[in-house]
Coordinates of C-alpha atoms in Angstrom, one line a residue:
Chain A
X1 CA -20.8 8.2 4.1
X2 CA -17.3 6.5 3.0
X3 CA -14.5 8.8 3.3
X4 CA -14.3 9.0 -0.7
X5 CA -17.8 9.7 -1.3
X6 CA -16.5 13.2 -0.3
X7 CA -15.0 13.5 -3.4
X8 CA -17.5 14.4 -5.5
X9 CA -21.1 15.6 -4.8
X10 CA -24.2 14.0 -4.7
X11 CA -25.7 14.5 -7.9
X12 CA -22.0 14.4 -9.7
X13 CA -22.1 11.0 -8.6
X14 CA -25.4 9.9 -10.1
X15 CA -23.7 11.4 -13.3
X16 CA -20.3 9.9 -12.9
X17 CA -22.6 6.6 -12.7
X18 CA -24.2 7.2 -15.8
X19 CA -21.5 8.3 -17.7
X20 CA -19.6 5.1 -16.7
X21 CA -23.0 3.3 -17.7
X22 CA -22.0 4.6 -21.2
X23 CA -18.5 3.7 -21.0
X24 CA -19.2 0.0 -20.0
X25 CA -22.2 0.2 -22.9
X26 CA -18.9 0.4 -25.2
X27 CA -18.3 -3.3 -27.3
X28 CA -16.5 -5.7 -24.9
X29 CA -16.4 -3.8 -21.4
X30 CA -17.6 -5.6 -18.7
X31 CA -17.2 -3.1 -16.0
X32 CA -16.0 -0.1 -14.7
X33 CA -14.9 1.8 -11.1
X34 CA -14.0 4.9 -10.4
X35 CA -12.1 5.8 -7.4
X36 CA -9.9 7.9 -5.2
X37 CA -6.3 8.3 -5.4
X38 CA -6.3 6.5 -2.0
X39 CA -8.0 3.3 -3.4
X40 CA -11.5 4.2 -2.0
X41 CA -14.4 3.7 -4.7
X42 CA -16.5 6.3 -6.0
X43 CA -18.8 5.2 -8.1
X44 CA -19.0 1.7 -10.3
X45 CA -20.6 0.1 -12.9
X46 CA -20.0 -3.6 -12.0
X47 CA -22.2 -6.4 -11.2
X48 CA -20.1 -7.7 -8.1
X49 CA -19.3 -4.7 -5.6
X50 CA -17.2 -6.2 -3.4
X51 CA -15.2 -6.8 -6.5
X52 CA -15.5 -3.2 -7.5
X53 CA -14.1 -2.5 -3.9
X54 CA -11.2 -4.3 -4.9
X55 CA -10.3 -3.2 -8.1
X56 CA -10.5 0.3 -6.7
X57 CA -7.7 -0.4 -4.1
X58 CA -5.1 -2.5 -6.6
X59 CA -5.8 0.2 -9.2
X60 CA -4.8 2.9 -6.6
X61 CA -1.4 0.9 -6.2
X62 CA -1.3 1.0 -9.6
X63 CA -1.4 4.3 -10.3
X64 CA 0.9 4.8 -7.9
X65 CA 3.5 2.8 -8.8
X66 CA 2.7 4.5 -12.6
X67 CA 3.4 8.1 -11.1
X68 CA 6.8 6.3 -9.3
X69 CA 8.3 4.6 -12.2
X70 CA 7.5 7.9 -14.7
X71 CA 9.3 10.1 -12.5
X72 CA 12.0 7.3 -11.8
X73 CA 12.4 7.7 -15.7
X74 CA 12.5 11.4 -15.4
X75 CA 9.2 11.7 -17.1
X76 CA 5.9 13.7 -15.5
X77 CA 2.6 12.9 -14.8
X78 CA 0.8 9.8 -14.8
X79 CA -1.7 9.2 -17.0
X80 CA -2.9 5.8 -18.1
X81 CA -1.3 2.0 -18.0
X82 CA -3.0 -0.7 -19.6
X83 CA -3.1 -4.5 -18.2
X84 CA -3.0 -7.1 -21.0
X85 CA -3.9 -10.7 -20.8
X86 CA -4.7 -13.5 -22.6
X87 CA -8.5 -12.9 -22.6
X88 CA -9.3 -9.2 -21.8
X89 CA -7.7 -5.7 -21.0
X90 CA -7.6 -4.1 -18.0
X91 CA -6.8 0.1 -18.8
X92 CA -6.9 2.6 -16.0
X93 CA -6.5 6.3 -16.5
X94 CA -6.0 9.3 -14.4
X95 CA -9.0 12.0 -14.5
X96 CA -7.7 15.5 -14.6
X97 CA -10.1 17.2 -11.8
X98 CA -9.8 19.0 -8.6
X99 CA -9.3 15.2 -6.6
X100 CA -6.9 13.1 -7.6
X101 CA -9.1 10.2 -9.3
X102 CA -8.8 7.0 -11.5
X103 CA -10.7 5.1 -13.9
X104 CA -10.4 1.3 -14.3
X105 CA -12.5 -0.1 -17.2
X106 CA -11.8 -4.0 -17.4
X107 CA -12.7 -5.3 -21.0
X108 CA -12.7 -8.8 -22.6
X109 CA -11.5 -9.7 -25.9
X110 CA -14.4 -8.7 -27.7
X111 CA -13.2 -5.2 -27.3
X112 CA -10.8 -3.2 -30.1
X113 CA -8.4 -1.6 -28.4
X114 CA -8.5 2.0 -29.9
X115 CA -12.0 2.0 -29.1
X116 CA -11.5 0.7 -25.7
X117 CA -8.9 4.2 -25.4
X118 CA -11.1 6.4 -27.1
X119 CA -14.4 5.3 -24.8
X120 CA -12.4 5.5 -21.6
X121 CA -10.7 8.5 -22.4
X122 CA -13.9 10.5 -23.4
X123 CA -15.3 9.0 -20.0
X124 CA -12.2 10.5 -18.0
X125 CA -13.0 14.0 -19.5
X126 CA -16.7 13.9 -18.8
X127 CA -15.9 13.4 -15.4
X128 CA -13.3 15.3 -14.6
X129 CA -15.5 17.9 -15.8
X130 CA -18.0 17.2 -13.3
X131 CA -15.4 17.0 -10.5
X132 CA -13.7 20.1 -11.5
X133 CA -17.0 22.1 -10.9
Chain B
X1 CA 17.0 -20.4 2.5
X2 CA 15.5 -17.4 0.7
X3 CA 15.8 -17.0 -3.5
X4 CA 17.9 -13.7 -4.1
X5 CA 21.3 -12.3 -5.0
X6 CA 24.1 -13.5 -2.5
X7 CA 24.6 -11.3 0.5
X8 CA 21.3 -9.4 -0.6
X9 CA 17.9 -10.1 1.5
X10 CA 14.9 -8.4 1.2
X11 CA 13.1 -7.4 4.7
X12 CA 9.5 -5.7 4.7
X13 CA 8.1 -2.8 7.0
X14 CA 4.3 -3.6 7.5
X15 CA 1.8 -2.4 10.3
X16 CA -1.3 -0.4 10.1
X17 CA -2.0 3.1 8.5
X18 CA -0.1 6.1 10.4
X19 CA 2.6 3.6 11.9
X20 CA 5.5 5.4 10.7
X21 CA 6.5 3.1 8.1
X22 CA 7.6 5.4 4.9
X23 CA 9.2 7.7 7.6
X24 CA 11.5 4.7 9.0
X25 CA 12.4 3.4 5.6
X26 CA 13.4 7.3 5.1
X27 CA 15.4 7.6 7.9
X28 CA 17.5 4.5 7.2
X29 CA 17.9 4.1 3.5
X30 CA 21.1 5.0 2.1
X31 CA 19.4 5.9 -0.9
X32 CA 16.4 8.1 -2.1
X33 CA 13.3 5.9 -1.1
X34 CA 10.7 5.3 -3.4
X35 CA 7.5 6.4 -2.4
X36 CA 4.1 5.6 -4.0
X37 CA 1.9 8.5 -1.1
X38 CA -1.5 10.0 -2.2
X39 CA -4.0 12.0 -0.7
X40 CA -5.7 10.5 2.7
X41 CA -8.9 11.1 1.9
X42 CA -9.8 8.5 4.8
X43 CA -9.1 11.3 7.6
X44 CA -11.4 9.2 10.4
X45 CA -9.3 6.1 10.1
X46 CA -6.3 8.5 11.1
X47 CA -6.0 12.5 10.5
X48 CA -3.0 12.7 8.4
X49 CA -2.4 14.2 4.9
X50 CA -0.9 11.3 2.5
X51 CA -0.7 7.9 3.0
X52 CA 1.0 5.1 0.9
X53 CA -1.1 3.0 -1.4
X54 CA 1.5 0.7 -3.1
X55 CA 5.1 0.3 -1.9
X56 CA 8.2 2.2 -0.3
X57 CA 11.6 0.9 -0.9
X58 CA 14.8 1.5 0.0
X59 CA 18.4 0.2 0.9
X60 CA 20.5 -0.3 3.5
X61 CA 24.5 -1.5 3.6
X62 CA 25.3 -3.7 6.9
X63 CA 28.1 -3.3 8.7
X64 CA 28.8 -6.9 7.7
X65 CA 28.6 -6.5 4.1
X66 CA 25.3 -7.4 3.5
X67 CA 22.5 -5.1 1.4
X68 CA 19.3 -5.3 3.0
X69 CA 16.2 -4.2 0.6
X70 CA 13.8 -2.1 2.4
X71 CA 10.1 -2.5 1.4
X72 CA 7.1 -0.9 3.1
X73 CA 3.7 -2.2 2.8
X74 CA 0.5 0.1 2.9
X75 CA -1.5 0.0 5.9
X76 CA -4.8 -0.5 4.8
X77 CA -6.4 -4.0 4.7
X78 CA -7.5 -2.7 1.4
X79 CA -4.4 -3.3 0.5
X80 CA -3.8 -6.6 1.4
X81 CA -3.0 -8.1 -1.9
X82 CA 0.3 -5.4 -1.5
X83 CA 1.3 -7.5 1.2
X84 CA 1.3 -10.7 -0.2
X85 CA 3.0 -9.3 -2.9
X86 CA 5.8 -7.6 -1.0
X87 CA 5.7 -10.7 1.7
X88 CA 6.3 -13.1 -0.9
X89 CA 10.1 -14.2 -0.6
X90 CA 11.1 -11.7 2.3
X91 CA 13.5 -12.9 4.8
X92 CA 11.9 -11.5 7.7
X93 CA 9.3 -8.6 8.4
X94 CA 9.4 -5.3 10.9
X95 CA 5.7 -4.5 12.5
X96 CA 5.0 -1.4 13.1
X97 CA 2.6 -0.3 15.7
X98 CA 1.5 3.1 17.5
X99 CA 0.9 2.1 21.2
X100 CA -1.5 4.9 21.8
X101 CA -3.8 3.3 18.9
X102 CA -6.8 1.9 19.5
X103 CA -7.4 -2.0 19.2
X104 CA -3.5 -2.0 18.6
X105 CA -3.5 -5.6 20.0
X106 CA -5.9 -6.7 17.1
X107 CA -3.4 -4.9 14.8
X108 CA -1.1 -6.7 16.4
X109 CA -2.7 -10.3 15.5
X110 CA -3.8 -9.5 12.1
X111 CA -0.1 -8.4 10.9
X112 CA 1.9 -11.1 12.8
X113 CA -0.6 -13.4 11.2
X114 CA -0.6 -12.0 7.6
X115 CA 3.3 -11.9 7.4
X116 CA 4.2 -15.4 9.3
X117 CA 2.6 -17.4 6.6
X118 CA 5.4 -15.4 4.6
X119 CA 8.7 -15.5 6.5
X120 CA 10.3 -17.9 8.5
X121 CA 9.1 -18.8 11.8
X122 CA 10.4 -16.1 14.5
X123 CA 11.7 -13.8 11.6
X124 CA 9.2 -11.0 12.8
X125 CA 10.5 -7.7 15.1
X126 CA 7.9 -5.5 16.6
X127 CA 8.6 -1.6 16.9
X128 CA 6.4 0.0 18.9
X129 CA 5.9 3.9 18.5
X130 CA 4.3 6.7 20.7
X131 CA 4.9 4.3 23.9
X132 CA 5.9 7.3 26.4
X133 CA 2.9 9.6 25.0
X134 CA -0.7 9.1 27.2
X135 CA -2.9 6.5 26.4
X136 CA 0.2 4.3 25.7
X137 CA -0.1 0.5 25.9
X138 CA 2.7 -0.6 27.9
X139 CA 5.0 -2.9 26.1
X140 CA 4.8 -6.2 28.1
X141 CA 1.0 -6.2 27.1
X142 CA 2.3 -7.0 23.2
X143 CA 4.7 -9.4 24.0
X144 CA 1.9 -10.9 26.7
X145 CA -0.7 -11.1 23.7
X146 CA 1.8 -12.9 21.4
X147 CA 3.1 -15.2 24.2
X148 CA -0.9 -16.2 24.5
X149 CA -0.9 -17.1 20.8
X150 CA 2.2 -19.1 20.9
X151 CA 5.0 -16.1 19.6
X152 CA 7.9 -15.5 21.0
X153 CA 8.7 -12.3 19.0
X154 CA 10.6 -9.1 20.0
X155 CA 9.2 -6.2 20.8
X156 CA 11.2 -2.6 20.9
X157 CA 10.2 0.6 21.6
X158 CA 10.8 3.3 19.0
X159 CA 11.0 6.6 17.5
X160 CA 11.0 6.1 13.9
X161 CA 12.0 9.4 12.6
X162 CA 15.5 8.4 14.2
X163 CA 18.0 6.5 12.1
X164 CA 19.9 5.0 14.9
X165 CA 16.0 3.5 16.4
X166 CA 14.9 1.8 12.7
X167 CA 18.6 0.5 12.2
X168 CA 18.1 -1.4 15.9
X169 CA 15.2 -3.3 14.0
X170 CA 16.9 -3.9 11.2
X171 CA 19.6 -5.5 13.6
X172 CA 17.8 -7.0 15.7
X173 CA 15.9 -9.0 12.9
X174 CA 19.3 -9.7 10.9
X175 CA 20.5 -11.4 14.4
X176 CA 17.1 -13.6 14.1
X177 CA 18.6 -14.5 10.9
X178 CA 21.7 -15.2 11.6
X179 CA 20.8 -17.2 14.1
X180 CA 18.6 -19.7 12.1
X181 CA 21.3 -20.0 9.6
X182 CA 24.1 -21.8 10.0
X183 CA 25.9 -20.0 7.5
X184 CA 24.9 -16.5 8.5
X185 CA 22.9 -14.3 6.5
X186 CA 20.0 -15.7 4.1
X187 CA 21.3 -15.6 0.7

């Protein structure tokens, strides 16, 4: 059992894995992790796991450093940044649950942006839902 | 010798998770630390509740003149891409190890190697924490294993919730400097 995988129940995670199957069903993403405050994975949606692995830890860092820098500015909770590049997004958002959680959900440029929000955000609510009961 | 504003150097606090790094940036910053700490969920690598997943940092005035940035690296080989980041451009590093740890020589290796391909040669100072506490690994085993791989690096015991230990580091790695330079300090 990896230390995160106590985050969430068993049968939570089956769900978090489908509802991130329907996340990464959206137009243009190509994958999607979510993991533990900590940078451990919970559950993916990514063909390459070690990569998965890895996106979980520097999105950890960067949520951190998104809580630092808000209350630097004297502004509260983190919630989402959003990584642009040439070819592709990268957005990660905070789930609201009873854990401290994350979403990344990398995208190419076949995605439209307020979609790419609106998918990911509805994700982050379905499981924090599941991670709240 | 190192890019950065004159008189300022940046130094970086690495070593593995439950070291004592955030607390010895806390005791010697002359300024509120930033802190990035999150939940441990990871309690069977080491039983503690939060643990840093992206960066301290700090500050710190020399007697001399000279501001020294404070950065602190989580512990986590996870988080290895943090310490290339925060490695990249430092003048020197500060390892942090607890002496009652087990496999702290393999700590040891993996940190002196990670952070020597960033600083200069010999610009690494290890603090060792926990050495009077059982189960301690006496000191002249870590300067043994780093003489076997060719280092010549020193090694201090220290409490890092006390100012007056952390700022010996610092000192001891800004007379490393100085001493490589001709003209003093990196700058």
């Amino acid at each position: 059992m990896t230390p995160a995988s106590r985050n969430i129940g068993r049968l939570s995670r089956e769900f978090a894995r489908r509802e991130l199957a329907t996340l990464v069903g959206t137009t243009g993403v190509r994958s999607a992790v979510l993991f533990s405050a900590d940078g451990f994975e919970i559950a993916s949606q990514a063909t390459d796991s070690a990569a998965a692995a890895r996106l979980a830890a520097i999105g950890s860092s960067l949520s951190a450093l998104g809580s630092a820098i808000a209350a630097e500015a004297g502004l509260r909770d983190f919630e989402r940044t959003m990584i642009e590049s040439s070819d592709g997004t990268v957005l990660i958002m905070r789930v609201h649950g009873t854990r401290a959680m994350s979403l990344a959900a990398v995208a190419d440029h076949g995605a439209v942006l307020g979609t790419l929000l609106w998918a990911t955000q509805r994700c982050c609510e379905a499981l924090g839902r599941i991670a709240g009961e | 010798m190192n890019p950065g504003v004159q008189g300022e150097f940046k130094i970086v606090f690495t070593g593995p998770m439950g070291a004592g790094k955030t607390t010895a940036i806390a005791a010697l910053s002359e300024v509120e630390p930033v802190r990035t700490e999150v939940e441990n969920t990871d309690r069977m690598s080491h039983d503690k509740e939060f643990t840093t997943v992206g960066l301290d940092m700090g500050r710190i005035t020399l007697p001399g003149g000279q501001v020294v940035r404070l950065y602190g690296t989580p512990g986590q080989a996870r988080f290895r891409f943090m310490w290339d980041i925060l490695g990249r451009g430092a003048a020197g590093a500060i390892i942090l190890l607890d002496a009652t740890q087990a496999g702290v020589l393999v700590q040891l290796d993996l940190f002196v190697d990670a952070f020597a391909a960033h600083v200069p040669r010999g610009a690494i100072v290890i603090g060792l924490g926990r050495t009077h506490q059982p189960g301690a690994l006496a000191s002249d085993a870590f300067a043994e294993r780093l003489e076997a791989r060719g280092f010549t690096l020193p090694v201090l015991s220290v409490d890092v919730r006390k100012r007056r230990d952390v700022m010996l580091l610092v000192e001891t790695l800004a007379c490393i400097l100085e001493a490589q330079t001709t003209e003093g300090l990196p700058s």
